[in-house]
PDB file of C-alpha atoms in Angstrom:
ATOM      1  CA  UNK A   1      66.634  89.466 135.758  1.00  0.00           C
ATOM      2  CA  UNK A   2      70.282  88.462 135.557  1.00  0.00           C
ATOM      3  CA  UNK A   3      72.968  89.624 133.173  1.00  0.00           C
ATOM      4  CA  UNK A   4      75.275  86.630 132.700  1.00  0.00           C
ATOM      5  CA  UNK A   5      78.324  88.704 131.812  1.00  0.00           C
ATOM      6  CA  UNK A   6      81.896  88.984 133.083  1.00  0.00           C
ATOM      7  CA  UNK A   7      85.256  90.420 132.195  1.00  0.00           C
ATOM      8  CA  UNK A   8      88.386  88.356 132.642  1.00  0.00           C
ATOM      9  CA  UNK A   9      90.135  85.224 131.517  1.00  0.00           C
ATOM     10  CA  UNK A  10      89.226  81.580 131.179  1.00  0.00           C
ATOM     11  CA  UNK A  11      91.625  78.859 132.283  1.00  0.00           C
ATOM     12  CA  UNK A  12      91.469  76.023 129.783  1.00  0.00           C
ATOM     13  CA  UNK A  13      92.058  72.314 130.366  1.00  0.00           C
ATOM     14  CA  UNK A  14      95.708  72.813 129.409  1.00  0.00           C
ATOM     15  CA  UNK A  15      96.112  75.348 132.224  1.00  0.00           C
ATOM     16  CA  UNK A  16      96.538  78.320 129.883  1.00  0.00           C
ATOM     17  CA  UNK A  17      94.527  81.518 130.202  1.00  0.00           C
ATOM     18  CA  UNK A  18      92.444  82.386 127.173  1.00  0.00           C
ATOM     19  CA  UNK A  19      90.645  85.659 126.651  1.00  0.00           C
ATOM     20  CA  UNK A  20      86.962  85.753 127.463  1.00  0.00           C
ATOM     21  CA  UNK A  21      86.703  89.412 126.507  1.00  0.00           C
ATOM     22  CA  UNK A  22      88.715  92.548 127.132  1.00  0.00           C
ATOM     23  CA  UNK A  23      86.002  95.147 127.508  1.00  0.00           C
ATOM     24  CA  UNK A  24      82.266  95.558 127.603  1.00  0.00           C
ATOM     25  CA  UNK A  25      82.400  96.718 123.975  1.00  0.00           C
ATOM     26  CA  UNK A  26      83.573  93.262 122.896  1.00  0.00           C
ATOM     27  CA  UNK A  27      80.249  91.581 123.615  1.00  0.00           C
ATOM     28  CA  UNK A  28      76.604  92.334 122.997  1.00  0.00           C
ATOM     29  CA  UNK A  29      73.320  90.894 124.241  1.00  0.00           C
ATOM     30  CA  UNK A  30      72.619  87.646 122.418  1.00  0.00           C
ATOM     31  CA  UNK A  31      69.246  86.594 123.752  1.00  0.00           C
ATOM     32  CA  UNK A  32      66.676  87.181 126.455  1.00  0.00           C
ATOM     33  CA  UNK A  33      65.252  84.099 128.138  1.00  0.00           C
ATOM     34  CA  UNK A  34      61.452  83.957 128.123  1.00  0.00           C
ATOM     35  CA  UNK A  35      61.031  80.493 129.650  1.00  0.00           C
ATOM     36  CA  UNK A  36      63.908  78.256 130.838  1.00  0.00           C
ATOM     37  CA  UNK A  37      61.786  75.105 130.844  1.00  0.00           C
ATOM     38  CA  UNK A  38      62.355  72.402 133.465  1.00  0.00           C
ATOM     39  CA  UNK A  39      66.051  73.192 133.930  1.00  0.00           C
ATOM     40  CA  UNK A  40      68.523  75.126 131.808  1.00  0.00           C
ATOM     41  CA  UNK A  41      72.194  75.306 132.797  1.00  0.00           C
ATOM     42  CA  UNK A  42      75.242  77.007 131.332  1.00  0.00           C
ATOM     43  CA  UNK A  43      77.890  74.356 130.662  1.00  0.00           C
ATOM     44  CA  UNK A  44      81.291  74.094 129.017  1.00  0.00           C
ATOM     45  CA  UNK A  45      83.693  71.130 129.011  1.00  0.00           C
ATOM     46  CA  UNK A  46      84.201  71.425 132.767  1.00  0.00           C
ATOM     47  CA  UNK A  47      86.687  72.526 135.427  1.00  0.00           C
ATOM     48  CA  UNK A  48      89.685  70.247 135.622  1.00  0.00           C
ATOM     49  CA  UNK A  49      92.478  69.850 138.159  1.00  0.00           C
ATOM     50  CA  UNK A  50      90.530  70.563 141.346  1.00  0.00           C
ATOM     51  CA  UNK A  51      89.659  67.050 142.547  1.00  0.00           C
ATOM     52  CA  UNK A  52      92.208  67.445 145.337  1.00  0.00           C
ATOM     53  CA  UNK A  53      90.114  70.346 146.601  1.00  0.00           C
ATOM     54  CA  UNK A  54      86.937  68.265 146.476  1.00  0.00           C
ATOM     55  CA  UNK A  55      85.662  69.856 143.255  1.00  0.00           C
ATOM     56  CA  UNK A  56      84.377  67.559 140.523  1.00  0.00           C
ATOM     57  CA  UNK A  57      84.965  68.430 136.820  1.00  0.00           C
ATOM     58  CA  UNK A  58      81.227  68.941 136.145  1.00  0.00           C
ATOM     59  CA  UNK A  59      80.690  70.294 132.608  1.00  0.00           C
ATOM     60  CA  UNK A  60      78.357  69.103 129.877  1.00  0.00           C
ATOM     61  CA  UNK A  61      76.739  65.701 130.435  1.00  0.00           C
ATOM     62  CA  UNK A  62      76.668  64.651 126.769  1.00  0.00           C
ATOM     63  CA  UNK A  63      80.178  65.604 125.657  1.00  0.00           C
ATOM     64  CA  UNK A  64      79.712  64.345 122.111  1.00  0.00           C
ATOM     65  CA  UNK A  65      76.651  66.508 121.432  1.00  0.00           C
ATOM     66  CA  UNK A  66      78.393  69.466 123.084  1.00  0.00           C
ATOM     67  CA  UNK A  67      81.473  69.060 120.880  1.00  0.00           C
ATOM     68  CA  UNK A  68      79.406  68.685 117.716  1.00  0.00           C
ATOM     69  CA  UNK A  69      77.349  71.785 118.502  1.00  0.00           C
ATOM     70  CA  UNK A  70      80.474  73.907 118.854  1.00  0.00           C
ATOM     71  CA  UNK A  71      82.090  72.378 115.783  1.00  0.00           C
ATOM     72  CA  UNK A  72      79.206  73.006 113.387  1.00  0.00           C
ATOM     73  CA  UNK A  73      79.187  76.691 114.406  1.00  0.00           C
ATOM     74  CA  UNK A  74      82.942  77.128 114.063  1.00  0.00           C
ATOM     75  CA  UNK A  75      83.331  77.718 117.800  1.00  0.00           C
ATOM     76  CA  UNK A  76      86.330  76.857 119.924  1.00  0.00           C
ATOM     77  CA  UNK A  77      85.903  73.538 121.691  1.00  0.00           C
ATOM     78  CA  UNK A  78      85.176  75.059 125.115  1.00  0.00           C
ATOM     79  CA  UNK A  79      82.623  77.722 124.135  1.00  0.00           C
ATOM     80  CA  UNK A  80      79.818  77.695 126.758  1.00  0.00           C
ATOM     81  CA  UNK A  81      76.284  76.774 125.753  1.00  0.00           C
ATOM     82  CA  UNK A  82      72.959  75.985 127.419  1.00  0.00           C
ATOM     83  CA  UNK A  83      72.133  72.439 128.504  1.00  0.00           C
ATOM     84  CA  UNK A  84      68.330  72.126 128.490  1.00  0.00           C
ATOM     85  CA  UNK A  85      66.566  69.321 130.344  1.00  0.00           C
ATOM     86  CA  UNK A  86      63.809  67.787 128.201  1.00  0.00           C
ATOM     87  CA  UNK A  87      62.528  70.990 126.592  1.00  0.00           C
ATOM     88  CA  UNK A  88      60.200  73.910 127.182  1.00  0.00           C
ATOM     89  CA  UNK A  89      62.937  76.498 126.606  1.00  0.00           C
ATOM     90  CA  UNK A  90      61.984  79.771 124.910  1.00  0.00           C
ATOM     91  CA  UNK A  91      64.133  82.819 124.152  1.00  0.00           C
ATOM     92  CA  UNK A  92      64.256  85.941 121.994  1.00  0.00           C
ATOM     93  CA  UNK A  93      67.424  86.793 120.090  1.00  0.00           C
ATOM     94  CA  UNK A  94      68.814  90.305 120.482  1.00  0.00           C
ATOM     95  CA  UNK A  95      71.423  90.024 117.714  1.00  0.00           C
ATOM     96  CA  UNK A  96      71.985  88.384 114.346  1.00  0.00           C
ATOM     97  CA  UNK A  97      73.772  85.061 114.720  1.00  0.00           C
ATOM     98  CA  UNK A  98      73.709  81.365 113.868  1.00  0.00           C
ATOM     99  CA  UNK A  99      72.536  78.774 116.374  1.00  0.00           C
ATOM    100  CA  UNK A 100      72.004  75.055 116.712  1.00  0.00           C
ATOM    101  CA  UNK A 101      70.251  72.685 119.105  1.00  0.00           C
ATOM    102  CA  UNK A 102      71.681  69.164 119.291  1.00  0.00           C
ATOM    103  CA  UNK A 103      71.345  66.156 121.606  1.00  0.00           C
ATOM    104  CA  UNK A 104      67.604  65.524 121.638  1.00  0.00           C
ATOM    105  CA  UNK A 105      65.112  65.117 118.836  1.00  0.00           C
ATOM    106  CA  UNK A 106      62.446  67.753 119.404  1.00  0.00           C
ATOM    107  CA  UNK A 107      60.283  70.227 117.473  1.00  0.00           C
ATOM    108  CA  UNK A 108      61.595  73.795 117.346  1.00  0.00           C
ATOM    109  CA  UNK A 109      59.313  76.732 116.594  1.00  0.00           C
ATOM    110  CA  UNK A 110      61.183  79.661 115.014  1.00  0.00           C
ATOM    111  CA  UNK A 111      59.438  83.001 114.581  1.00  0.00           C
ATOM    112  CA  UNK A 112      61.240  85.832 112.800  1.00  0.00           C
ATOM    113  CA  UNK A 113      59.948  89.423 113.202  1.00  0.00           C
ATOM    114  CA  UNK A 114      56.970  90.052 110.937  1.00  0.00           C
ATOM    115  CA  UNK A 115      56.755  86.395 109.872  1.00  0.00           C
ATOM    116  CA  UNK A 116      54.558  83.473 110.828  1.00  0.00           C
ATOM    117  CA  UNK A 117      55.999  80.771 113.105  1.00  0.00           C
ATOM    118  CA  UNK A 118      57.929  78.053 111.289  1.00  0.00           C
ATOM    119  CA  UNK A 119      58.154  74.519 112.675  1.00  0.00           C
ATOM    120  CA  UNK A 120      61.564  72.892 112.426  1.00  0.00           C
ATOM    121  CA  UNK A 121      63.490  70.243 114.347  1.00  0.00           C
ATOM    122  CA  UNK A 122      66.637  70.041 116.393  1.00  0.00           C
ATOM    123  CA  UNK A 123      69.786  68.602 114.770  1.00  0.00           C
ATOM    124  CA  UNK A 124      70.216  71.543 112.390  1.00  0.00           C
ATOM    125  CA  UNK A 125      71.856  74.977 112.137  1.00  0.00           C
ATOM    126  CA  UNK A 126      69.591  78.018 111.847  1.00  0.00           C
ATOM    127  CA  UNK A 127      70.004  81.778 111.468  1.00  0.00           C
ATOM    128  CA  UNK A 128      68.527  84.348 113.829  1.00  0.00           C
ATOM    129  CA  UNK A 129      68.015  88.101 113.581  1.00  0.00           C
ATOM    130  CA  UNK A 130      67.159  90.575 116.344  1.00  0.00           C
ATOM    131  CA  UNK A 131      63.662  89.695 117.521  1.00  0.00           C
ATOM    132  CA  UNK A 132      63.724  86.050 116.409  1.00  0.00           C
ATOM    133  CA  UNK A 133      61.915  83.892 118.978  1.00  0.00           C
ATOM    134  CA  UNK A 134      62.872  80.235 119.410  1.00  0.00           C
ATOM    135  CA  UNK A 135      60.662  77.800 121.307  1.00  0.00           C
ATOM    136  CA  UNK A 136      61.937  74.269 122.010  1.00  0.00           C
ATOM    137  CA  UNK A 137      59.198  71.700 122.585  1.00  0.00           C
ATOM    138  CA  UNK A 138      59.486  68.605 124.751  1.00  0.00           C
ATOM    139  CA  UNK A 139      61.919  65.987 123.518  1.00  0.00           C
ATOM    140  CA  UNK A 140      60.574  63.105 121.455  1.00  0.00           C
ATOM    141  CA  UNK A 141      63.862  61.250 121.970  1.00  0.00           C
ATOM    142  CA  UNK A 142      66.693  61.990 124.365  1.00  0.00           C
ATOM    143  CA  UNK A 143      66.767  64.028 127.537  1.00  0.00           C
ATOM    144  CA  UNK A 144      69.251  66.917 127.214  1.00  0.00           C
ATOM    145  CA  UNK A 145      69.454  69.456 124.404  1.00  0.00           C
ATOM    146  CA  UNK A 146      72.479  71.667 123.758  1.00  0.00           C
ATOM    147  CA  UNK A 147      71.628  75.189 122.619  1.00  0.00           C
ATOM    148  CA  UNK A 148      74.697  76.868 121.118  1.00  0.00           C
ATOM    149  CA  UNK A 149      75.264  80.167 119.330  1.00  0.00           C
ATOM    150  CA  UNK A 150      78.130  81.382 117.180  1.00  0.00           C
ATOM    151  CA  UNK A 151      80.987  82.383 119.541  1.00  0.00           C
ATOM    152  CA  UNK A 152      79.365  80.805 122.591  1.00  0.00           C
ATOM    153  CA  UNK A 153      77.905  82.650 125.563  1.00  0.00           C
ATOM    154  CA  UNK A 154      80.009  85.134 127.526  1.00  0.00           C
ATOM    155  CA  UNK A 155      79.314  84.150 131.139  1.00  0.00           C
ATOM    156  CA  UNK A 156      81.126  84.257 134.497  1.00  0.00           C
ATOM    157  CA  UNK A 157      83.777  81.642 135.166  1.00  0.00           C
ATOM    158  CA  UNK A 158      84.578  80.050 138.504  1.00  0.00           C
ATOM    159  CA  UNK A 159      87.727  77.980 139.014  1.00  0.00           C
ATOM    160  CA  UNK A 160      88.392  78.307 135.303  1.00  0.00           C
ATOM    161  CA  UNK A 161      85.034  77.101 134.034  1.00  0.00           C
ATOM    162  CA  UNK A 162      81.620  78.496 133.143  1.00  0.00           C
ATOM    163  CA  UNK A 163      79.934  75.204 134.046  1.00  0.00           C
ATOM    164  CA  UNK A 164      77.173  74.932 136.602  1.00  0.00           C
ATOM    165  CA  UNK A 165      77.949  72.204 139.162  1.00  0.00           C
ATOM    166  CA  UNK A 166      74.606  71.206 140.666  1.00  0.00           C
ATOM    167  CA  UNK A 167      76.177  69.380 143.610  1.00  0.00           C
ATOM    168  CA  UNK A 168      78.517  72.109 144.867  1.00  0.00           C
ATOM    169  CA  UNK A 169      76.599  75.072 143.360  1.00  0.00           C
ATOM    170  CA  UNK A 170      79.665  76.374 141.550  1.00  0.00           C
ATOM    171  CA  UNK A 171      79.328  78.359 138.344  1.00  0.00           C
ATOM    172  CA  UNK A 172      76.528  80.501 136.922  1.00  0.00           C
ATOM    173  CA  UNK A 173      73.093  80.146 138.482  1.00  0.00           C
ATOM    174  CA  UNK A 174      70.515  78.134 136.523  1.00  0.00           C
ATOM    175  CA  UNK A 175      69.109  80.135 133.633  1.00  0.00           C
ATOM    176  CA  UNK A 176      65.901  81.939 134.610  1.00  0.00           C
ATOM    177  CA  UNK A 177      63.151  83.843 132.832  1.00  0.00           C
ATOM    178  CA  UNK A 178      64.285  87.393 132.102  1.00  0.00           C
ATOM    179  CA  UNK A 179      67.988  86.529 132.012  1.00  0.00           C
ATOM    180  CA  UNK A 180      69.988  88.325 129.335  1.00  0.00           C
ATOM    181  CA  UNK A 181      72.798  86.196 127.905  1.00  0.00           C
ATOM    182  CA  UNK A 182      75.682  87.839 126.092  1.00  0.00           C
ATOM    183  CA  UNK A 183      77.448  86.689 122.944  1.00  0.00           C
ATOM    184  CA  UNK A 184      81.017  85.479 123.301  1.00  0.00           C
ATOM    185  CA  UNK A 185      83.879  85.452 120.825  1.00  0.00           C
ATOM    186  CA  UNK A 186      85.162  81.926 121.364  1.00  0.00           C
ATOM    187  CA  UNK A 187      85.611  80.876 117.741  1.00  0.00           C
ATOM    188  CA  UNK A 188      88.318  78.838 116.044  1.00  0.00           C
ATOM    189  CA  UNK A 189      91.684  80.572 115.552  1.00  0.00           C
ATOM    190  CA  UNK A 190      90.959  80.700 111.829  1.00  0.00           C
ATOM    191  CA  UNK A 191      87.305  81.749 111.977  1.00  0.00           C
ATOM    192  CA  UNK A 192      85.063  79.786 109.669  1.00  0.00           C
ATOM    193  CA  UNK A 193      81.357  79.295 109.296  1.00  0.00           C
ATOM    194  CA  UNK A 194      80.410  75.787 108.139  1.00  0.00           C
ATOM    195  CA  UNK A 195      77.830  75.519 105.394  1.00  0.00           C
ATOM    196  CA  UNK A 196      76.380  72.306 106.808  1.00  0.00           C
ATOM    197  CA  UNK A 197      72.811  72.841 107.950  1.00  0.00           C
ATOM    198  CA  UNK A 198      71.366  69.392 108.669  1.00  0.00           C
ATOM    199  CA  UNK A 199      73.309  67.517 111.367  1.00  0.00           C
ATOM    200  CA  UNK A 200      72.918  63.709 111.444  1.00  0.00           C
ATOM    201  CA  UNK A 201      71.797  62.509 114.896  1.00  0.00           C
ATOM    202  CA  UNK A 202      74.183  60.322 116.885  1.00  0.00           C
ATOM    203  CA  UNK A 203      71.675  58.916 119.368  1.00  0.00           C
ATOM    204  CA  UNK A 204      69.010  56.896 117.537  1.00  0.00           C
ATOM    205  CA  UNK A 205      65.972  55.943 119.559  1.00  0.00           C
ATOM    206  CA  UNK A 206      66.178  52.280 120.591  1.00  0.00           C
ATOM    207  CA  UNK A 207      63.854  49.984 122.504  1.00  0.00           C
ATOM    208  CA  UNK A 208      66.821  49.007 124.685  1.00  0.00           C
ATOM    209  CA  UNK A 209      70.165  50.767 125.109  1.00  0.00           C
ATOM    210  CA  UNK A 210      73.372  48.735 125.361  1.00  0.00           C
ATOM    211  CA  UNK A 211      76.044  50.401 127.507  1.00  0.00           C
ATOM    212  CA  UNK A 212      79.680  49.359 127.174  1.00  0.00           C
ATOM    213  CA  UNK A 213      81.449  48.857 130.502  1.00  0.00           C
ATOM    214  CA  UNK A 214      85.000  48.010 131.551  1.00  0.00           C
ATOM    215  CA  UNK A 215      84.804  45.842 134.684  1.00  0.00           C
ATOM    216  CA  UNK A 216      86.699  47.024 137.754  1.00  0.00           C
ATOM    217  CA  UNK A 217      88.251  48.307 139.874  1.00  0.00           C
ATOM    218  CA  UNK A 218      86.054  46.540 142.457  1.00  0.00           C
ATOM    219  CA  UNK A 219      84.288  43.901 140.375  1.00  0.00           C
ATOM    220  CA  UNK A 220      86.010  41.221 142.485  1.00  0.00           C
ATOM    221  CA  UNK A 221      83.953  42.422 145.457  1.00  0.00           C
ATOM    222  CA  UNK A 222      80.881  40.830 143.855  1.00  0.00           C
ATOM    223  CA  UNK A 223      79.802  37.225 143.525  1.00  0.00           C
ATOM    224  CA  UNK A 224      80.068  35.422 140.204  1.00  0.00           C
ATOM    225  CA  UNK A 225      76.279  35.306 139.968  1.00  0.00           C
ATOM    226  CA  UNK A 226      76.131  39.066 140.618  1.00  0.00           C
ATOM    227  CA  UNK A 227      78.509  39.745 137.719  1.00  0.00           C
ATOM    228  CA  UNK A 228      76.345  37.513 135.516  1.00  0.00           C
ATOM    229  CA  UNK A 229      73.189  39.353 136.599  1.00  0.00           C
ATOM    230  CA  UNK A 230      74.862  42.737 136.059  1.00  0.00           C
ATOM    231  CA  UNK A 231      75.665  41.861 132.450  1.00  0.00           C
ATOM    232  CA  UNK A 232      72.514  39.994 131.505  1.00  0.00           C
ATOM    233  CA  UNK A 233      69.532  41.458 133.291  1.00  0.00           C
ATOM    234  CA  UNK A 234      67.599  44.437 132.007  1.00  0.00           C
ATOM    235  CA  UNK A 235      67.599  47.658 134.015  1.00  0.00           C
ATOM    236  CA  UNK A 236      65.061  50.475 134.043  1.00  0.00           C
ATOM    237  CA  UNK A 237      66.163  54.099 134.414  1.00  0.00           C
ATOM    238  CA  UNK A 238      64.753  55.557 137.624  1.00  0.00           C
ATOM    239  CA  UNK A 239      63.009  58.907 137.761  1.00  0.00           C
ATOM    240  CA  UNK A 240      65.285  59.699 140.708  1.00  0.00           C
ATOM    241  CA  UNK A 241      68.176  60.515 138.365  1.00  0.00           C
ATOM    242  CA  UNK A 242      70.061  63.737 137.720  1.00  0.00           C
ATOM    243  CA  UNK A 243      73.470  65.129 136.744  1.00  0.00           C
ATOM    244  CA  UNK A 244      75.016  63.632 139.880  1.00  0.00           C
ATOM    245  CA  UNK A 245      73.968  60.087 139.078  1.00  0.00           C
ATOM    246  CA  UNK A 246      71.594  58.042 136.938  1.00  0.00           C
ATOM    247  CA  UNK A 247      69.941  55.374 139.073  1.00  0.00           C
ATOM    248  CA  UNK A 248      68.957  52.012 137.643  1.00  0.00           C
ATOM    249  CA  UNK A 249      66.451  49.464 138.907  1.00  0.00           C
ATOM    250  CA  UNK A 250      66.837  45.757 138.151  1.00  0.00           C
ATOM    251  CA  UNK A 251      64.956  42.612 139.213  1.00  0.00           C
ATOM    252  CA  UNK A 252      67.946  41.169 141.101  1.00  0.00           C
ATOM    253  CA  UNK A 253      70.027  43.328 143.453  1.00  0.00           C
ATOM    254  CA  UNK A 254      73.747  42.621 143.075  1.00  0.00           C
ATOM    255  CA  UNK A 255      75.283  40.677 145.954  1.00  0.00           C
ATOM    256  CA  UNK A 256      78.803  41.125 147.251  1.00  0.00           C
ATOM    257  CA  UNK A 257      81.399  38.475 148.025  1.00  0.00           C
ATOM    258  CA  UNK A 258      83.409  40.979 150.066  1.00  0.00           C
ATOM    259  CA  UNK A 259      81.241  42.742 152.612  1.00  0.00           C
ATOM    260  CA  UNK A 260      83.957  44.793 154.300  1.00  0.00           C
ATOM    261  CA  UNK A 261      83.565  48.542 154.508  1.00  0.00           C
ATOM    262  CA  UNK A 262      85.316  50.185 151.565  1.00  0.00           C
ATOM    263  CA  UNK A 263      87.732  52.984 152.305  1.00  0.00           C
ATOM    264  CA  UNK A 264      86.782  56.191 150.525  1.00  0.00           C
ATOM    265  CA  UNK A 265      88.329  56.280 147.051  1.00  0.00           C
ATOM    266  CA  UNK A 266      88.222  58.494 143.997  1.00  0.00           C
ATOM    267  CA  UNK A 267      85.399  58.322 141.470  1.00  0.00           C
ATOM    268  CA  UNK A 268      85.008  59.378 137.851  1.00  0.00           C
ATOM    269  CA  UNK A 269      82.244  60.229 135.413  1.00  0.00           C
ATOM    270  CA  UNK A 270      80.769  57.005 134.065  1.00  0.00           C
ATOM    271  CA  UNK A 271      81.674  54.928 137.127  1.00  0.00           C
ATOM    272  CA  UNK A 272      78.994  52.359 138.014  1.00  0.00           C
ATOM    273  CA  UNK A 273      78.722  52.298 141.791  1.00  0.00           C
ATOM    274  CA  UNK A 274      76.729  49.669 143.666  1.00  0.00           C
ATOM    275  CA  UNK A 275      75.306  51.047 146.934  1.00  0.00           C
ATOM    276  CA  UNK A 276      73.867  48.984 149.773  1.00  0.00           C
ATOM    277  CA  UNK A 277      70.592  48.256 147.947  1.00  0.00           C
ATOM    278  CA  UNK A 278      72.473  46.437 145.162  1.00  0.00           C
ATOM    279  CA  UNK A 279      71.093  48.672 142.382  1.00  0.00           C
ATOM    280  CA  UNK A 280      73.598  50.417 140.053  1.00  0.00           C
ATOM    281  CA  UNK A 281      74.168  54.167 140.027  1.00  0.00           C
ATOM    282  CA  UNK A 282      76.010  55.627 137.020  1.00  0.00           C
ATOM    283  CA  UNK A 283      77.912  58.763 137.970  1.00  0.00           C
ATOM    284  CA  UNK A 284      77.255  61.854 135.880  1.00  0.00           C
ATOM    285  CA  UNK A 285      79.402  64.982 135.501  1.00  0.00           C
ATOM    286  CA  UNK A 286      78.463  66.397 138.926  1.00  0.00           C
ATOM    287  CA  UNK A 287      79.434  63.205 140.770  1.00  0.00           C
ATOM    288  CA  UNK A 288      81.160  63.329 144.183  1.00  0.00           C
ATOM    289  CA  UNK A 289      84.945  63.143 143.939  1.00  0.00           C
ATOM    290  CA  UNK A 290      85.066  60.193 146.357  1.00  0.00           C
ATOM    291  CA  UNK A 291      82.776  57.288 147.151  1.00  0.00           C
ATOM    292  CA  UNK A 292      82.444  54.603 149.814  1.00  0.00           C
ATOM    293  CA  UNK A 293      80.641  51.947 147.778  1.00  0.00           C
ATOM    294  CA  UNK A 294      82.396  49.575 145.352  1.00  0.00           C
ATOM    295  CA  UNK A 295      82.552  50.466 141.659  1.00  0.00           C
ATOM    296  CA  UNK A 296      81.794  47.368 139.599  1.00  0.00           C
ATOM    297  CA  UNK A 297      82.820  48.973 136.309  1.00  0.00           C
ATOM    298  CA  UNK A 298      83.326  52.168 134.333  1.00  0.00           C
ATOM    299  CA  UNK A 299      81.503  53.067 131.121  1.00  0.00           C
ATOM    300  CA  UNK A 300      83.269  53.820 127.867  1.00  0.00           C
ATOM    301  CA  UNK A 301      83.396  57.507 126.943  1.00  0.00           C
ATOM    302  CA  UNK A 302      80.657  57.120 124.333  1.00  0.00           C
ATOM    303  CA  UNK A 303      78.365  55.207 126.695  1.00  0.00           C
ATOM    304  CA  UNK A 304      78.928  57.834 129.410  1.00  0.00           C
ATOM    305  CA  UNK A 305      77.682  60.400 126.891  1.00  0.00           C
ATOM    306  CA  UNK A 306      74.742  58.201 125.961  1.00  0.00           C
ATOM    307  CA  UNK A 307      73.613  58.033 129.589  1.00  0.00           C
ATOM    308  CA  UNK A 308      72.936  61.781 129.467  1.00  0.00           C
ATOM    309  CA  UNK A 309      70.104  61.107 127.012  1.00  0.00           C
ATOM    310  CA  UNK A 310      68.417  58.283 128.940  1.00  0.00           C
ATOM    311  CA  UNK A 311      64.898  59.071 130.113  1.00  0.00           C
ATOM    312  CA  UNK A 312      63.051  57.680 133.141  1.00  0.00           C
ATOM    313  CA  UNK A 313      61.547  54.356 132.113  1.00  0.00           C
ATOM    314  CA  UNK A 314      64.148  53.628 129.419  1.00  0.00           C
ATOM    315  CA  UNK A 315      65.664  50.151 129.545  1.00  0.00           C
ATOM    316  CA  UNK A 316      69.381  49.395 129.424  1.00  0.00           C
ATOM    317  CA  UNK A 317      71.767  46.477 129.549  1.00  0.00           C
ATOM    318  CA  UNK A 318      75.524  46.323 130.029  1.00  0.00           C
ATOM    319  CA  UNK A 319      78.096  44.654 127.815  1.00  0.00           C
ATOM    320  CA  UNK A 320      81.805  44.148 128.518  1.00  0.00           C
ATOM    321  CA  UNK A 321      84.432  45.683 126.296  1.00  0.00           C
TER     322      UNK A 321
END
């Protein structure tokens, strides 16, 4: 059993320290984890400004769903929440609060003390009381759900962030059964509780996803036919994908016109790198800070978010902005 709790300050993206909490009396147990599912990670917006030290920003994969979850609860924009892979998460609330689960479309079973289980869905705001049990089923659409509570979770920070970086193992350990998570106080400066309950989804289920890409900086390293294939052929999302990178498989490997060895250069979230096998890899939030394979293009911010919800077997194509 782990108590994810800490005293101290949080360094925001603007470099300023903001209060996490001042004493143990400021927070209280929010929930006890019964089952974390396949993988459940604490994430915030990320740790910025450490690329020179070899530390990637990490943070939530689907930034849009993360931002919406905090907004509908009246939280500050960096309040930590749980990123749940696919589903299977179950927890018991230890306090009265509001919560939401966004990102995926999935059934949610909510059981209040003394009541029969009630079946609901993600993409809504719900109330919990001490003893309320929430069980998230497997996702019907999407891949990563964002479980947020009012005020966020009060968890340890490392290099100014509460995010778990799966590549460098920075940040809180993956959420495990028996963990007790504490309630934070990261709300808007003028606290407010929105009355909106149903949240419109932003990621409709499609038979094929179209990802917007800006070509470069190394698109000239590829043949004209390779650029054509990159933009017109259909790719399948590989099961060998994670927060470091989403691997794609296409019928035609991309061929290079420049075969020289590329000097190591910086990479970013959403960069589409083409390794030696000619099959694209889209970098996720836990990407390496440098790479030695050419980047043919970089996804738009919205498409980089969309990639977080792609499932193995999904089909995608690229389009140029």
